[in-house]
Amino acid sequence: MPTIKDIAKKLGVSVSTVSRALNNHPDIREETKEEVLEAIKKLNYTPNALARSLIHKRSYTIGLMIPDITDQFFSAMAQGVEEVLSDSGYLVVYGNMSRSPKKERIFLQNASERKMDGLIVTPDTMDDEMIALLQRLEIPVVFLRRRPPASLQMPFVDVDHYKGTCKAIEYLLSLGHKDIGFIGLPDYSFTGRERYRGFVDTMNRHGIELHPNGCVFDERSIALGYQGMAQLHVNYPGMTAVFAANDLLGVGALEWLAENRISVPEQMSVVGFDNLEMTNLHWIKLTTVAQPRTEMGKKAAELLMEMISEKRLASESILFDTELVIRNTCASPNVLKTTI
Amino acid sequence: MPTIKDIAKKLGVSVSTVSRALNNHPDIREETKEEVLEAIKKLNYTPNALARSLIHKRSYTIGLMIPDITDQFFSAMAQGVEEVLSDSGYLVVYGNMSRSPKKERIFLQNASERKMDGLIVTPDTMDDEMIALLQRLEIPVVFLRRRPPASLQMPFVDVDHYKGTCKAIEYLLSLGHKDIGFIGLPDYSFTGRERYRGFVDTMNRHGIELHPNGCVFDERSIALGYQGMAQLHVNYPGMTAVFAANDLLGVGALEWLAENRISVPEQMSVVGFDNLEMTNLHWIKLTTVAQPRTEMGKKAAELLMEMISEKRLASESILFDTELVIRNTCASPNVLKTTI
DNA sequence: CTGAAAGCGCTTACAG
DNA sequence: CTGAAAGCGCTTACAG
């Protein structure tokens, strides 16, 4: 690989001149510039971005920490991030954490050593070590679909899980349901707690008492939604609708209902959360709460671009609204009764 | 951010000494080393990987070109790649091409300027410019789920599409089907041509004549599979089974059949290709041909690691075998007739 | 064991 | 407009 020196020698000019041609600096004669550019083509010269970054103290690289690249929820966000960042001339380094805390630490270490210009992160762990690492980074960071701990003065882009759930429950209520079961996410998850809070508050606001065995909490997976539905069916016989705190759980619930020949929405209404692509499949058509995933990714990237160009580490956070996507899994609870 | 110079000054030693402590070089007194390491901790020093790379002429970075990060087919391969590469201490830069030829060119340009140590690529376009770019790279490249043009002496990791299709067709034949329709991929795709060839050859080998209107070709999408099925239904009335050249098309076909109350597998058998996660959904359970996606990604990464450590640009290519995953969408064609 | 010096491939004031 | 020189933050022979 030829260097700037090689092409300077070949042309009998100084490296400064070559550099000026490369960066189209005004202080260079047009003819000289063209000669240089021609030689560059002929010798198949590529500038060394590493050397350039060393001087500029910028790597034109943004790190994107993703919990699981295989999960379409995150890949849609990633796409949004990529779109605006690559348009701005940055290279985005996707770091796939595979849900491993160790990988998260290594990624931040890498970001620091490779002098990344900014970071968009969706961390799963948030222990003291992690916080300390983020603190030390000295580069702009924005949290995406996660909230930073208060001690970290960093902006986030997330969705209003509370309001989203309220909307879904209001919808079920408007259909006439009163006996609504809840398949929720684990308590350690902020998202899970917010969605649960939305459920409880909305029910209370309407003066409806919660069934003592009407809630079940599980990790996010289809199999667990299936189990949860089975449990609720036994423990909450009067139930006419279920809110699943995410689509995986919702699809699992639907699966159990299909297997047990309980027709949806005639005998049971189901609502999910996330609007995963699979929920729009012909056999599923789940009514669900949509998060603007690509938009969130874009917004996070725009925020980061602003922070970088204005050289500040903080910024306003952004909370997106959700949208209730009504499909085929909800109906009034008395449809069946009146026809009998 | 402190540099090596700062910590040398603080300790009253030379930068060489600090460097040696950092890289645990043998030529340093244990005590000195510990002092340095301590100061490094205290000053929150992070080595600058850019400077290091400039000297080593290696960036410890591998580029991974992905057609569409949002497509689970590719993200599963990417995960395989990541796993072995990050274990080897490399940072993998995922480049999401969003199916854009321009992005592919920019990515290769980036790879060159940033001195990436190797590349794993799944390009969609392969015109002369692309070939020239790849040629000029001078770094190890392996093709993943794509074949390099003959002029490029580069290895690939792919699946035997031909044999995979033969297996699927043999299976339908063994069930007693003779009237098999084919929903294929566009002719410009190597993969598509191979799968079609597998179909035609297997039918011929069994002395079965192809129906003149028994084949339909489309881009890969559920909507197009739906359309394709509708077309075949009209043009090939005696058809008892369909082979869809990929799962998206297969699921679309299944959708059309469900909507038109043609029961699967009783009235129509369907086989897909790829084993996408959605095909295992309760309502789908599509019999399909599985590609070892994660394995392929891993293998590609291993190949690349070998090439890098042995400093060569070529290597043996690898063709993986597929596996027929039998689920619920195939049965003998006469099941229904005998019961009538 | 330790330090001074050269150099990786660039950019950028500073002279001219 | 052009070139010589310093420097970005490191590593690595080379002396001692």
XYZ file of C-alpha atoms (C1' of nucleotides) in Angstrom:
712
model
C 0.000 0.000 0.000
C 1.525 3.288 -1.065
C 1.637 6.156 1.422
C 1.416 9.864 0.970
C 5.221 9.902 0.887
C 5.356 7.547 -2.088
C 3.099 9.664 -4.146
C 4.978 12.841 -3.125
C 8.240 11.315 -4.237
C 6.790 10.080 -7.513
C 5.624 13.604 -8.288
C 8.558 15.488 -6.877
C 6.390 17.526 -4.547
C 6.168 17.679 -0.778
C 3.832 15.588 1.308
C 2.136 18.809 2.403
C 1.097 19.403 -1.151
C -0.275 15.913 -1.536
C -2.150 16.290 1.702
C -3.637 19.563 0.532
C -4.830 17.994 -2.687
C -6.361 15.132 -0.756
C -8.324 17.363 1.571
C -9.050 19.904 -1.069
C -7.477 22.687 0.790
C -7.803 26.099 -0.921
C -4.052 26.807 -0.797
C -3.118 24.749 -3.811
C -2.866 25.436 -7.490
C -5.587 23.720 -9.464
C -3.108 22.066 -11.827
C -0.980 20.687 -9.012
C -4.041 19.326 -7.396
C -5.113 17.528 -10.523
C -1.684 16.001 -11.011
C -1.747 14.706 -7.496
C -5.229 13.323 -7.791
C -4.243 11.555 -10.955
C -1.190 9.968 -9.378
C -3.356 8.847 -6.494
C -5.664 7.046 -8.860
C -2.828 5.477 -10.767
C -0.989 4.238 -7.702
C -4.193 3.027 -6.079
C -3.543 5.083 -3.009
C -5.932 4.996 -0.060
C -5.440 7.415 2.798
C -4.825 5.832 6.165
C -7.766 6.781 8.355
C -5.901 5.656 11.457
C -3.167 8.259 10.984
C -5.711 10.897 10.181
C -7.751 10.095 13.277
C -4.683 10.254 15.448
C -4.183 13.883 14.517
C -7.803 14.922 14.448
C -8.444 13.154 17.712
C -11.631 11.824 16.220
C -12.247 8.424 14.709
C -15.468 9.170 12.858
C -16.802 6.053 14.477
C -19.889 5.611 16.620
C -20.429 2.577 18.786
C -23.868 1.002 18.994
C -24.400 -1.437 21.825
C -27.141 -3.950 21.045
C -28.373 -6.595 23.518
C -29.145 -9.164 20.826
C -28.675 -8.566 17.140
C -30.916 -11.511 16.392
C -33.909 -9.841 18.001
C -35.829 -7.889 15.401
C -36.838 -5.357 17.966
C -33.270 -4.198 18.253
C -32.292 -4.645 14.663
C -35.048 -2.240 13.613
C -33.724 0.344 16.028
C -30.213 -0.311 14.791
C -31.320 0.343 11.257
C -32.671 3.736 12.248
C -29.418 4.592 13.955
C -27.378 3.455 10.975
C -29.404 5.453 8.543
C -28.728 8.837 10.040
C -25.199 8.084 11.177
C -23.910 6.748 7.908
C -25.495 9.693 6.147
C -23.436 11.888 8.419
C -20.257 10.128 7.361
C -19.779 8.013 10.439
C -18.971 4.370 10.567
C -21.184 2.608 13.039
C -19.726 -0.242 14.994
C -22.511 -2.539 16.118
C -21.561 -4.334 19.259
C -23.658 -7.431 19.786
C -23.724 -8.113 23.509
C -25.524 -11.467 23.292
C -26.990 -10.488 26.672
C -23.587 -10.871 28.304
C -22.471 -8.353 30.965
C -18.861 -9.191 30.212
C -19.314 -8.238 26.589
C -20.835 -4.968 27.662
C -17.735 -4.122 29.650
C -15.421 -5.123 26.833
C -17.384 -3.025 24.403
C -17.038 0.100 26.519
C -13.361 -0.598 26.938
C -13.046 -0.864 23.178
C -14.975 2.354 22.677
C -12.533 4.114 24.926
C -9.346 2.677 23.437
C -10.455 3.170 19.872
C -11.476 6.722 20.574
C -15.004 6.374 19.331
C -16.687 9.736 18.932
C -19.922 8.742 20.607
C -21.994 5.837 21.831
C -25.586 4.717 21.662
C -26.223 2.069 24.242
C -28.931 -0.367 25.248
C -27.303 -2.062 28.237
C -28.856 -4.938 30.129
C -26.684 -4.652 33.204
C -26.241 -1.476 35.173
C -24.036 -2.240 38.141
C -21.520 0.068 39.767
C -18.692 -1.059 37.522
C -20.752 -0.324 34.441
C -21.695 3.102 35.727
C -18.079 3.892 36.542
C -17.002 2.793 33.071
C -19.599 4.984 31.405
C -18.650 7.876 33.640
C -14.998 7.688 32.684
C -15.704 7.585 28.970
C -15.673 11.341 28.413
C -17.562 10.985 25.146
C -21.217 11.643 24.403
C -23.486 8.710 25.202
C -27.185 8.336 24.622
C -29.294 5.558 26.052
C -31.690 3.929 23.660
C -34.774 2.095 24.968
C -33.111 2.114 28.382
C -32.921 4.687 31.180
C -29.593 5.802 32.608
C -29.219 5.758 36.383
C -29.657 9.201 37.930
C -25.962 9.490 38.732
C -25.184 9.455 35.018
C -26.114 12.748 33.421
C -26.930 11.173 30.078
C -29.946 11.569 27.823
C -32.166 8.725 26.758
C -34.654 7.962 24.016
C -37.433 5.671 25.113
C -41.106 5.062 24.799
C -43.801 5.884 27.338
C -44.546 2.375 28.502
C -46.955 3.568 31.115
C -49.169 5.515 28.752
C -48.949 2.805 26.133
C -50.330 0.264 28.544
C -53.026 2.644 29.720
C -54.170 3.019 26.134
C -54.394 -0.736 25.654
C -56.318 -1.272 28.876
C -58.666 1.628 28.134
C -59.393 -0.040 24.830
C -60.287 -3.337 26.471
C -62.393 -1.491 28.999
C -64.195 0.390 26.231
C -65.081 -2.937 24.676
C -66.796 -3.856 27.939
C -64.173 -6.071 29.555
C -63.816 -5.965 33.319
C -62.092 -9.244 33.950
C -58.687 -8.607 32.466
C -55.721 -10.826 33.170
C -52.136 -9.632 33.014
C -49.088 -11.544 31.803
C -46.186 -9.374 32.849
C -42.437 -9.023 32.693
C -40.108 -9.635 35.628
C -40.045 -7.076 38.377
C -36.376 -6.165 37.874
C -37.179 -4.653 34.520
C -38.041 -0.959 34.513
C -40.108 -1.499 31.391
C -41.970 -4.329 33.044
C -42.749 -2.257 36.108
C -43.989 0.659 34.052
C -46.325 -1.521 32.024
C -47.665 -3.137 35.153
C -48.205 0.272 36.728
C -50.187 1.338 33.666
C -52.399 -1.689 34.022
C -53.046 -1.282 37.722
C -53.644 2.469 37.552
C -56.063 2.233 34.664
C -58.084 -0.475 36.356
C -58.173 1.527 39.568
C -59.118 4.709 37.773
C -62.174 2.882 36.495
C -62.970 1.525 39.906
C -62.366 -2.052 38.901
C -60.903 -4.342 41.476
C -58.039 -6.536 40.414
C -58.544 -10.276 40.641
C -56.186 -11.691 43.292
C -54.785 -14.286 40.876
C -55.139 -12.232 37.719
C -51.472 -11.448 37.241
C -48.587 -13.627 36.284
C -44.965 -12.573 35.678
C -42.441 -14.160 33.374
C -39.405 -13.617 31.226
C -40.044 -12.633 27.634
C -40.634 -15.712 25.497
C -43.368 -17.450 23.593
C -43.118 -20.563 25.741
C -43.574 -18.534 28.903
C -46.607 -16.756 27.454
C -48.107 -20.151 26.752
C -47.514 -21.186 30.351
C -48.803 -17.921 31.709
C -52.034 -18.256 29.784
C -52.518 -21.785 31.040
C -52.057 -20.568 34.603
C -54.456 -17.668 34.251
C -57.062 -19.910 32.698
C -57.082 -22.032 35.824
C -56.740 -19.264 38.408
C -59.018 -16.673 36.897
C -62.068 -18.464 35.437
C -64.120 -15.330 34.794
C -61.404 -13.675 32.725
C -62.522 -12.387 29.303
C -59.363 -10.599 28.190
C -55.610 -10.761 28.668
C -53.016 -8.067 28.374
C -49.590 -9.500 27.617
C -46.775 -7.133 28.500
C -44.992 -8.050 25.312
C -45.763 -9.710 22.013
C -43.762 -12.836 22.634
C -45.887 -13.498 25.699
C -48.988 -12.543 23.718
C -48.228 -14.953 20.923
C -47.593 -17.675 23.472
C -50.977 -16.953 25.023
C -52.599 -17.137 21.617
C -50.923 -20.455 21.029
C -52.310 -21.914 24.219
C -55.793 -20.623 23.371
C -55.624 -22.103 19.875
C -54.502 -25.436 21.208
C -57.282 -25.459 23.764
C -59.909 -24.449 21.223
C -60.787 -21.225 22.954
C -61.647 -18.908 20.139
C -60.111 -15.469 19.860
C -61.617 -12.898 20.049
C -65.015 -14.492 20.653
C -64.162 -16.191 23.915
C -61.010 -14.347 24.831
C -59.507 -11.022 23.833
C -55.733 -10.608 23.754
C -53.539 -7.524 23.494
C -49.758 -7.484 23.175
C -47.003 -4.879 23.272
C -44.196 -4.121 20.765
C -45.781 -4.809 17.398
C -43.204 -7.386 16.340
C -43.440 -8.302 12.654
C -44.752 -11.766 13.460
C -47.872 -10.319 15.079
C -49.092 -9.284 11.653
C -48.950 -12.815 10.280
C -52.235 -14.039 8.829
C -52.845 -16.507 11.632
C -51.968 -14.123 14.432
C -53.145 -10.576 13.678
C -52.544 -9.583 17.263
C -53.843 -6.254 18.511
C -50.822 -4.653 20.091
C -49.060 -1.476 21.182
C -46.517 -0.296 18.637
C -43.251 1.392 19.506
C -41.714 3.543 16.773
C -38.543 1.513 16.678
C -36.843 2.955 13.645
C -37.835 6.465 14.676
C -36.354 5.943 18.104
C -33.091 4.803 16.574
C -33.020 7.810 14.294
C -33.776 10.203 17.106
C -31.048 8.747 19.277
C -28.592 9.183 16.433
C -29.684 12.758 15.839
C -29.323 13.562 19.511
C -25.836 12.131 19.477
C -24.883 14.111 16.374
C -26.023 17.276 18.102
C -24.076 16.495 21.233
C -20.954 15.802 19.220
C -21.142 18.913 17.109
C -21.908 21.101 20.100
C -19.334 19.332 22.221
C -21.526 18.620 25.181
C -22.161 15.461 27.116
C -25.746 16.140 28.151
C -28.978 16.737 26.294
C -32.733 16.555 26.672
C -34.194 13.085 26.810
C -37.014 12.062 24.548
C -40.067 9.992 25.310
C -41.956 8.695 22.303
C -45.637 7.954 22.266
C -46.910 4.519 21.380
C -49.696 3.635 19.010
C -52.405 1.062 19.580
C -52.552 -1.173 16.499
C -55.997 -2.727 16.377
C -56.126 -6.040 14.592
C -58.221 -9.133 15.127
C -57.745 -10.353 18.674
C -60.179 -8.183 20.582
C -63.975 -8.037 20.772
C -66.679 -7.319 23.302
C -66.903 -9.965 25.991
C -70.629 -10.529 25.540
C -70.556 -11.299 21.823
C -70.776 -14.978 22.484
C -73.220 -14.815 25.345
C -75.794 -12.827 23.399
C -75.692 -15.223 20.468
C -76.234 -18.233 22.664
C -7.349 11.931 28.532
C -3.826 11.316 29.760
C -1.260 9.879 27.371
C 1.665 7.617 27.929
C 3.795 10.736 28.205
C 1.791 12.070 31.113
C 2.145 8.966 33.104
C 5.874 8.760 32.291
C 6.379 12.302 33.542
C 4.374 11.673 36.703
C 6.585 8.706 37.521
C 9.866 10.159 36.334
C 10.468 7.288 33.929
C 10.671 7.141 30.148
C 7.762 6.423 27.874
C 9.532 3.250 26.790
C 9.265 1.959 30.308
C 5.597 2.752 30.510
C 5.036 1.083 27.181
C 6.838 -2.007 28.358
C 4.712 -2.217 31.464
C 1.610 -1.845 29.371
C 2.474 -4.654 26.994
C 4.033 -6.735 29.673
C 7.332 -6.929 27.970
C 9.855 -9.172 29.789
C 12.548 -6.450 29.881
C 11.198 -4.616 32.880
C 11.682 -4.884 36.601
C 8.647 -6.243 38.372
C 8.533 -3.338 40.820
C 8.730 -0.711 38.092
C 5.958 -2.454 36.259
C 3.713 -2.422 39.269
C 4.361 1.248 39.906
C 3.431 2.038 36.343
C 0.330 -0.089 36.414
C -0.744 1.623 39.575
C -0.276 5.088 38.131
C -2.249 4.004 35.088
C -5.144 3.026 37.266
C -4.963 6.201 39.282
C -4.792 8.501 36.271
C -7.508 6.565 34.447
C -5.278 6.041 31.473
C -6.521 4.207 28.388
C -4.093 3.333 25.636
C -4.865 4.829 22.264
C -5.611 1.950 19.943
C -5.311 4.194 16.913
C -1.674 4.993 17.618
C -0.947 1.394 18.355
C -2.578 0.243 15.143
C -0.628 2.755 13.130
C 2.602 1.118 14.199
C 1.436 -2.472 14.098
C -0.210 -1.919 10.746
C -3.172 -3.847 12.054
C -6.407 -2.505 13.418
C -7.693 -5.673 15.093
C -10.928 -4.960 13.320
C -12.901 -7.197 10.982
C -15.594 -5.879 8.682
C -18.815 -7.809 8.229
C -20.957 -6.788 5.292
C -24.621 -7.659 5.845
C -27.346 -7.110 3.223
C -30.041 -6.373 5.777
C -29.515 -6.444 9.516
C -33.249 -6.651 10.030
C -33.450 -10.011 8.279
C -33.075 -12.780 10.834
C -31.408 -14.958 8.288
C -28.424 -12.653 8.257
C -28.452 -11.709 11.887
C -28.097 -15.365 12.839
C -25.065 -15.664 10.574
C -23.706 -12.438 12.015
C -23.978 -13.827 15.491
C -21.894 -16.829 14.514
C -19.261 -14.562 13.035
C -19.213 -12.336 16.099
C -18.853 -15.212 18.477
C -15.585 -16.514 17.109
C -14.169 -13.138 16.169
C -14.731 -11.413 19.462
C -13.296 -14.435 21.228
C -10.185 -13.894 19.141
C -9.942 -10.313 20.343
C -11.221 -8.642 17.217
C -13.772 -5.911 17.034
C -16.322 -6.677 14.370
C -17.737 -3.802 12.427
C -21.126 -4.777 11.078
C -21.914 -2.876 7.937
C -25.614 -2.857 7.190
C -25.993 -2.412 3.444
C -29.789 -2.011 3.467
C -29.613 -3.669 0.045
C -27.924 -0.604 -1.414
C -25.070 -1.011 -3.929
C -23.762 2.409 -2.999
C -23.437 1.404 0.627
C -21.533 -1.679 -0.426
C -18.991 0.469 -2.209
C -18.670 2.858 0.700
C -18.195 -0.022 3.079
C -15.301 -1.444 1.079
C -13.780 2.006 0.856
C -14.050 2.305 4.608
C -12.513 -1.109 5.102
C -9.557 -0.013 3.057
C -9.040 3.375 4.680
C -9.448 2.074 8.184
C -7.058 -0.754 7.534
C -9.390 -3.507 8.571
C -7.582 -6.798 8.977
C -10.121 -8.864 7.104
C -13.592 -8.906 5.669
C -16.551 -11.249 5.596
C -18.943 -10.200 2.890
C -22.423 -11.028 1.657
C -22.720 -8.637 -1.289
C -25.845 -8.238 -3.353
C -24.220 -6.523 -6.294
C -21.247 -7.890 -8.121
C -20.469 -5.561 -10.989
C -17.043 -4.723 -12.384
C -16.513 -1.832 -10.025
C -17.264 -4.031 -7.036
C -14.888 -6.700 -8.269
C -12.156 -4.133 -8.855
C -12.661 -2.739 -5.363
C -12.409 -6.154 -3.788
C -9.361 -6.951 -5.866
C -7.516 -3.837 -4.692
C -8.218 -4.471 -1.035
C -5.135 -6.579 -0.369
C -6.672 -8.051 2.759
C -8.223 -11.457 3.331
C -11.864 -11.661 2.302
C -14.298 -14.524 2.661
C -17.686 -14.650 1.021
C -20.523 -15.792 3.208
C -23.672 -17.264 1.686
C -22.538 -15.792 -1.638
C -20.127 -16.991 -4.337
C -17.258 -14.829 -5.535
C -16.857 -14.389 -9.293
C -14.181 -16.639 -10.729
C -11.830 -13.712 -11.320
C -11.613 -13.192 -7.561
C -9.534 -15.865 -5.915
C -11.478 -15.747 -2.701
C -12.977 -18.523 -0.596
C -16.650 -18.787 0.253
C -18.833 -20.491 2.818
C -22.220 -21.465 1.479
C -24.808 -24.173 1.538
C -25.488 -26.759 -1.121
C -28.718 -25.351 -2.460
C -28.937 -27.932 -5.170
C -28.722 -30.926 -2.893
C -31.006 -29.283 -0.364
C -33.715 -28.905 -2.944
C -33.218 -32.440 -4.218
C -33.760 -33.710 -0.701
C -37.020 -31.797 -0.362
C -38.344 -32.948 -3.716
C -37.339 -36.539 -3.030
C -39.340 -36.321 0.160
C -42.457 -35.124 -1.651
C -41.956 -37.825 -4.240
C -41.602 -40.469 -1.539
C -44.941 -39.350 -0.157
C -46.465 -40.131 -3.547
C -46.677 -36.670 -5.079
C -46.164 -36.332 -8.801
C -47.832 -33.007 -9.425
C -45.481 -30.628 -7.709
C -45.600 -26.898 -8.287
C -42.585 -24.618 -7.860
C -42.513 -21.066 -6.521
C -39.033 -19.873 -7.323
C -36.626 -17.000 -6.888
C -35.619 -14.635 -9.692
C -33.302 -15.940 -12.348
C -30.509 -13.457 -11.572
C -29.931 -15.092 -8.212
C -27.405 -17.903 -8.136
C -29.206 -19.403 -5.194
C -32.487 -19.272 -7.061
C -31.035 -20.983 -10.109
C -29.468 -23.728 -8.021
C -32.701 -24.480 -6.225
C -34.588 -24.572 -9.491
C -31.986 -26.887 -10.962
C -32.434 -29.219 -7.991
C -36.151 -29.324 -8.609
C -35.940 -29.967 -12.344
C -33.193 -32.588 -12.062
C -34.954 -34.544 -9.355
C -38.216 -34.611 -11.259
C -36.407 -35.726 -14.393
C -34.449 -38.353 -12.569
C -37.753 -39.888 -11.557
C -39.095 -39.631 -15.071
C -41.780 -37.150 -14.141
C -42.644 -34.560 -16.694
C -42.906 -30.977 -15.524
C -46.249 -29.273 -15.901
C -45.914 -26.428 -18.443
C -47.397 -23.905 -16.021
C -46.123 -25.468 -12.842
C -43.435 -22.910 -12.098
C -43.656 -19.326 -11.030
C -40.791 -16.962 -10.142
C -40.813 -14.065 -7.723
C -38.788 -11.943 -5.379
C -38.560 -13.142 -1.802
C -41.567 -11.969 0.183
C -44.668 -13.290 1.847
C -46.946 -11.227 -0.382
C -45.339 -12.655 -3.505
C -45.668 -16.205 -2.193
C -49.347 -15.547 -1.698
C -49.645 -14.331 -5.288
C -47.592 -17.204 -6.619
C -49.806 -19.739 -4.912
C -52.917 -18.089 -6.326
C -51.431 -18.286 -9.800
C -50.414 -21.911 -9.511
C -53.813 -22.850 -8.205
C -55.387 -21.556 -11.394
C -52.739 -22.744 -13.851
C -52.014 -26.159 -12.403
C -55.286 -27.681 -11.192
C -53.933 -31.177 -10.596
C -51.181 -29.950 -8.295
C -50.961 -31.739 -4.935
C -47.769 -30.179 -3.549
C -45.753 -26.996 -3.785
C -42.100 -26.392 -3.246
C -41.380 -22.781 -2.311
C -37.786 -21.772 -2.929
C -37.748 -19.896 0.348
C -39.754 -19.699 3.534
C -41.167 -16.252 2.931
C -42.703 -17.528 -0.281
C -43.785 -20.686 1.524
C -45.515 -18.796 4.294
C -47.245 -16.618 1.701
C -48.460 -19.751 -0.046
C -49.727 -21.117 3.241
C -51.557 -17.864 3.826
C -53.345 -18.082 0.504
C -54.291 -21.681 1.165
C -55.644 -20.830 4.615
C -57.679 -17.971 3.253
C -59.102 -20.147 0.537
C -59.911 -22.955 2.915
C -57.650 -25.456 1.240
C -56.425 -27.592 4.074
C -52.757 -28.292 4.558
C -51.482 -30.981 4.352
C -54.685 -32.858 3.492
C -55.366 -31.079 0.225
C -52.014 -29.514 -0.420
C -48.495 -30.202 0.780
C -46.022 -27.342 1.120
C -42.258 -27.291 1.621
C -40.107 -24.205 2.167
C -36.402 -23.429 2.361
C -34.352 -21.640 5.061
C -36.030 -22.656 8.302
C -36.752 -19.112 9.441
C -37.874 -18.910 13.071
C -41.424 -18.007 12.063
C -41.895 -21.334 10.298
C -41.943 -23.032 13.672
C -44.852 -20.966 14.944
C -47.796 -23.012 16.140
C -49.999 -22.016 13.200
C -47.367 -22.551 10.538
C -45.173 -25.571 11.340
C -43.786 -25.517 7.837
C -41.711 -28.420 6.618
C -38.577 -26.795 5.281
C -34.904 -27.117 4.430
C -32.656 -25.773 7.167
C -29.372 -24.010 6.571
C -26.887 -24.051 9.462
C -26.762 -20.292 9.679
C -24.809 -19.782 12.867
C -22.431 -22.555 11.881
C -21.810 -20.929 8.539
C -21.006 -17.639 10.221
C -18.625 -19.345 12.601
C -16.907 -21.242 9.829
C -16.443 -18.093 7.771
C -14.866 -16.394 10.766
C -12.574 -19.344 11.411
C -11.494 -19.382 7.796
C -10.703 -15.691 7.985
C -8.722 -16.113 11.195
C -6.642 -18.782 9.490
C -6.006 -16.633 6.476
C -4.934 -13.732 8.640
C -2.598 -15.702 10.842
C -1.054 -17.490 7.882
C -0.933 -14.304 5.866
C -2.597 -15.628 2.756
C -5.441 -14.317 0.678
C -6.847 -17.633 -0.529
C -8.268 -20.700 1.150
C -10.507 -23.685 0.577
C -14.188 -22.913 0.216
C -16.754 -24.740 2.281
C -20.129 -26.069 1.270
C -22.454 -26.982 4.113
C -25.143 -29.597 3.879
C -28.746 -28.741 4.561
C -31.197 -30.607 6.709
C -34.807 -31.364 5.893
C -36.924 -30.318 8.865
C -40.154 -32.272 8.706
C -43.070 -30.553 10.378
C -46.767 -30.521 9.609
C -47.279 -29.309 6.061
C -46.755 -32.474 4.052
C -48.759 -35.669 3.632
C -49.542 -38.220 0.962
C -51.671 -36.820 -1.832
C -54.254 -39.575 -1.606
C -55.074 -39.177 2.068
C -58.201 -37.274 1.239
C -59.272 -39.352 -1.737
C -59.187 -42.616 0.172
C -61.306 -41.254 2.963
C -63.949 -39.960 0.565
C 16.705 -3.338 33.236
C 16.221 1.656 31.299
C 16.194 5.662 28.142
C 16.871 8.387 23.775
C 15.676 8.247 19.173
C 13.439 6.980 15.053
C 9.306 6.131 12.886
C 4.085 4.542 11.827
C 1.182 7.961 8.006
C -0.785 11.672 8.260
C -2.051 17.237 9.187
C -1.091 21.872 10.119
C 0.832 26.086 11.484
C 4.910 28.667 9.945
C 8.078 30.608 6.598
C 9.017 31.883 2.244
C 0.982 28.589 -3.851
C 4.769 25.351 -1.801
C 7.909 23.010 1.474
C 10.300 21.923 5.933
C 9.262 20.875 10.462
C 6.746 19.589 14.401
C 3.623 16.589 16.312
C -0.652 13.136 17.046
C 0.341 8.688 20.806
C 2.363 4.996 20.567
C 6.305 0.863 19.735
C 10.730 -0.921 18.980
C 15.359 -1.630 17.847
C 19.688 0.263 19.668
C 22.866 1.727 23.248
C 24.236 1.645 27.659
